[in-house]
């Protein structure tokens, strides 16, 4: 491998490392996403979360967290729940498409990862009741998404974008959240 393979000359005095091509697209999140696929995934999360609360074993909270991590990493591509929602549930049950911006959905999945990850740590440390409460809150958010299409993480994303914490460039399609409402 030569220097020309790794670096691109910007000018005679500066060399900038190129992005390696092997990982391009590996952690891409779809944009836009089908809202019905997100809602279906939320329904599957509800089912697993209820089982996790009932059984109260760390590995179930870990499985829940792993699912969120896989969805954060690449949307439905790596997630069994995501794939089931996209390829089976939506075409056979919902039979509808409603495309919505992807970045707020990824943000919501990240919040789910934080909650389920905390539940895993709490359960593994012997604080089962605390883990159950955290996952109970996660269930509330998932029920709102599944039943009503109300994504609390997406609302949070919009509020953070409106406050300037998340740059408008992250989601041009959703950067006017709340600005056009009377």
Short mmCIF file of C-alpha atoms in Angstrom, two decimals:
data_model
loop_
_atom_site.label_atom_id
_atom_site.label_comp_id
_atom_site.label_asym_id
_atom_site.label_seq_id
_atom_site.Cartn_x
_atom_site.Cartn_y
_atom_site.Cartn_z
CA UNK A 1 0.00 0.00 0.00
CA UNK A 2 1.38 3.37 -0.98
CA UNK A 3 0.73 6.75 0.51
CA UNK A 4 -1.42 7.60 -2.49
CA UNK A 5 -3.77 4.74 -1.55
CA UNK A 6 -4.38 6.15 1.91
CA UNK A 7 -4.10 9.89 1.45
CA UNK A 8 -5.47 12.41 -0.98
CA UNK A 9 -3.38 15.50 -1.58
CA UNK A 10 -5.43 18.59 -0.79
CA UNK A 11 -2.60 20.96 -1.57
CA UNK A 12 1.16 20.64 -1.58
CA UNK A 13 1.45 20.85 2.22
CA UNK A 14 -1.63 19.01 3.56
CA UNK A 15 -2.65 15.38 3.19
CA UNK A 16 -6.10 14.26 4.36
CA UNK A 17 -6.95 10.64 5.16
CA UNK A 18 -9.72 9.22 2.98
CA UNK A 19 -12.63 7.34 4.49
CA UNK A 20 -11.96 3.61 4.09
CA UNK A 21 -14.46 2.12 1.66
CA UNK A 22 -15.02 -1.15 3.57
CA UNK A 23 -17.43 0.43 6.06
CA UNK A 24 -19.41 2.77 3.82
CA UNK A 25 -23.06 1.97 4.29
CA UNK A 26 -22.52 -0.46 7.18
CA UNK A 27 -24.04 1.87 9.77
CA UNK A 28 -26.44 3.75 7.51
CA UNK A 29 -29.95 4.23 8.80
CA UNK A 30 -32.73 4.34 6.22
CA UNK A 31 -34.16 7.75 5.41
CA UNK A 32 -37.09 7.93 4.96
CA UNK A 33 -38.62 5.00 6.84
CA UNK A 34 -42.05 3.41 6.65
CA UNK A 35 -43.93 4.52 9.75
CA UNK A 36 -45.92 1.28 9.74
CA UNK A 37 -42.68 -0.72 9.96
CA UNK A 38 -41.63 1.39 12.96
CA UNK A 39 -45.03 0.84 14.57
CA UNK A 40 -44.82 -2.91 13.94
CA UNK A 41 -41.36 -3.03 15.48
CA UNK A 42 -42.74 -1.19 18.51
CA UNK A 43 -45.40 -3.89 18.83
CA UNK A 44 -42.72 -6.59 18.88
CA UNK A 45 -40.74 -4.58 21.45
CA UNK A 46 -43.86 -4.41 23.64
CA UNK A 47 -44.19 -8.20 23.55
CA UNK A 48 -40.54 -8.82 24.47
CA UNK A 49 -40.58 -6.10 27.13
CA UNK A 50 -43.65 -7.63 28.81
CA UNK A 51 -41.92 -11.01 28.87
CA UNK A 52 -38.75 -9.37 30.24
CA UNK A 53 -40.71 -7.75 33.07
CA UNK A 54 -42.59 -10.97 33.86
CA UNK A 55 -39.49 -13.19 33.90
CA UNK A 56 -37.11 -10.51 35.26
CA UNK A 57 -33.87 -12.07 34.03
CA UNK A 58 -30.90 -9.93 32.96
CA UNK A 59 -30.46 -11.81 29.68
CA UNK A 60 -33.96 -10.78 28.53
CA UNK A 61 -33.20 -7.11 29.22
CA UNK A 62 -29.93 -7.67 27.38
CA UNK A 63 -31.80 -9.13 24.41
CA UNK A 64 -34.06 -6.09 24.39
CA UNK A 65 -31.01 -3.78 24.47
CA UNK A 66 -29.31 -5.78 21.71
CA UNK A 67 -32.34 -5.31 19.47
CA UNK A 68 -32.24 -1.57 20.00
CA UNK A 69 -28.48 -1.50 19.36
CA UNK A 70 -28.95 -3.37 16.09
CA UNK A 71 -31.69 -0.97 14.99
CA UNK A 72 -29.58 2.07 15.92
CA UNK A 73 -26.67 0.61 13.95
CA UNK A 74 -28.53 0.01 10.71
CA UNK A 75 -32.28 0.29 11.01
CA UNK A 76 -34.12 -2.93 10.18
CA UNK A 77 -31.17 -4.39 8.28
CA UNK A 78 -29.53 -6.06 11.31
CA UNK A 79 -32.53 -6.35 13.62
CA UNK A 80 -34.68 -9.50 13.57
CA UNK A 81 -37.65 -7.43 14.77
CA UNK A 82 -36.98 -4.82 12.09
CA UNK A 83 -36.72 -7.40 9.33
CA UNK A 84 -39.87 -9.16 10.51
CA UNK A 85 -41.72 -5.83 10.55
CA UNK A 86 -40.51 -4.72 7.11
CA UNK A 87 -40.73 -8.04 5.26
CA UNK A 88 -43.65 -9.83 6.94
CA UNK A 89 -45.89 -7.69 9.15
CA UNK A 90 -46.22 -4.54 7.03
CA UNK A 91 -46.90 -6.33 3.71
CA UNK A 92 -49.32 -8.85 5.24
CA UNK A 93 -51.01 -6.93 8.06
CA UNK A 94 -50.80 -3.17 7.55
CA UNK A 95 -50.55 -3.24 3.75
CA UNK A 96 -49.80 0.49 3.85
CA UNK A 97 -46.87 2.81 3.47
CA UNK A 98 -46.36 6.15 5.17
CA UNK A 99 -42.85 7.45 4.73
CA UNK A 100 -41.44 9.61 7.54
CA UNK A 101 -37.95 11.05 8.17
CA UNK A 102 -35.41 8.52 9.45
CA UNK A 103 -33.22 10.59 11.83
CA UNK A 104 -35.96 11.08 14.46
CA UNK A 105 -36.69 7.34 14.40
CA UNK A 106 -33.01 6.57 14.92
CA UNK A 107 -32.96 9.02 17.83
CA UNK A 108 -35.98 7.23 19.31
CA UNK A 109 -34.23 3.86 18.92
CA UNK A 110 -31.20 5.33 20.71
CA UNK A 111 -33.40 6.35 23.64
CA UNK A 112 -34.79 2.81 23.68
CA UNK A 113 -31.23 1.51 23.76
CA UNK A 114 -30.42 3.72 26.75
CA UNK A 115 -33.53 2.60 28.65
CA UNK A 116 -33.12 -1.10 27.89
CA UNK A 117 -29.37 -0.91 28.54
CA UNK A 118 -30.04 0.66 31.94
CA UNK A 119 -32.59 -2.07 32.66
CA UNK A 120 -30.00 -4.72 31.78
CA UNK A 121 -27.39 -3.18 34.09
CA UNK A 122 -29.91 -2.73 36.90
CA UNK A 123 -31.14 -6.31 36.59
CA UNK A 124 -27.61 -7.72 36.42
CA UNK A 125 -26.75 -5.74 39.57
CA UNK A 126 -29.70 -7.27 41.41
CA UNK A 127 -32.10 -4.33 41.13
CA UNK A 128 -34.89 -6.21 39.38
CA UNK A 129 -37.70 -3.89 40.43
CA UNK A 130 -35.82 -0.84 39.12
CA UNK A 131 -35.22 -2.67 35.82
CA UNK A 132 -38.92 -3.49 35.60
CA UNK A 133 -39.88 0.15 36.17
CA UNK A 134 -37.46 1.36 33.48
CA UNK A 135 -38.81 -1.18 30.99
CA UNK A 136 -42.35 -0.24 32.03
CA UNK A 137 -41.60 3.32 30.90
CA UNK A 138 -40.22 1.91 27.66
CA UNK A 139 -43.47 -0.02 27.18
CA UNK A 140 -45.50 3.18 27.60
CA UNK A 141 -43.51 4.85 24.80
CA UNK A 142 -43.75 1.75 22.58
CA UNK A 143 -47.53 1.51 23.11
CA UNK A 144 -47.94 5.15 22.07
CA UNK A 145 -45.90 4.45 18.92
CA UNK A 146 -47.65 1.17 18.10
CA UNK A 147 -51.25 2.16 18.82
CA UNK A 148 -51.31 5.84 17.86
CA UNK A 149 -48.20 6.48 15.76
CA UNK A 150 -47.02 8.89 18.46
CA UNK A 151 -43.23 8.68 18.63
CA UNK A 152 -42.04 10.31 21.86
CA UNK A 153 -38.40 10.10 20.77
CA UNK A 154 -39.31 11.83 17.51
CA UNK A 155 -41.02 14.62 19.43
CA UNK A 156 -37.89 14.96 21.58
CA UNK A 157 -35.75 15.05 18.43
CA UNK A 158 -37.91 17.85 17.02
CA UNK A 159 -37.73 19.86 20.23
CA UNK A 160 -33.93 19.47 20.38
CA UNK A 161 -33.68 20.50 16.74
CA UNK A 162 -35.89 23.53 17.35
CA UNK A 163 -33.68 24.49 20.33
CA UNK A 164 -30.62 24.30 18.06
CA UNK A 165 -29.06 21.36 19.90
CA UNK A 166 -29.54 19.11 16.86
CA UNK A 167 -28.52 20.99 13.69
CA UNK A 168 -31.15 21.48 10.98
CA UNK A 169 -28.80 19.72 8.55
CA UNK A 170 -29.34 16.40 10.39
CA UNK A 171 -32.92 16.28 9.13
CA UNK A 172 -33.93 18.89 6.58
CA UNK A 173 -37.38 17.28 6.24
CA UNK A 174 -38.17 17.76 9.92
CA UNK A 175 -36.32 20.92 10.87
CA UNK A 176 -39.53 22.97 11.03
CA UNK A 177 -41.06 20.94 13.87
CA UNK A 178 -43.63 23.10 15.59
CA UNK A 179 -42.74 26.26 13.69
CA UNK A 180 -45.75 26.16 11.37
CA UNK A 181 -48.32 25.42 14.04
CA UNK A 182 -50.66 28.09 15.35
#
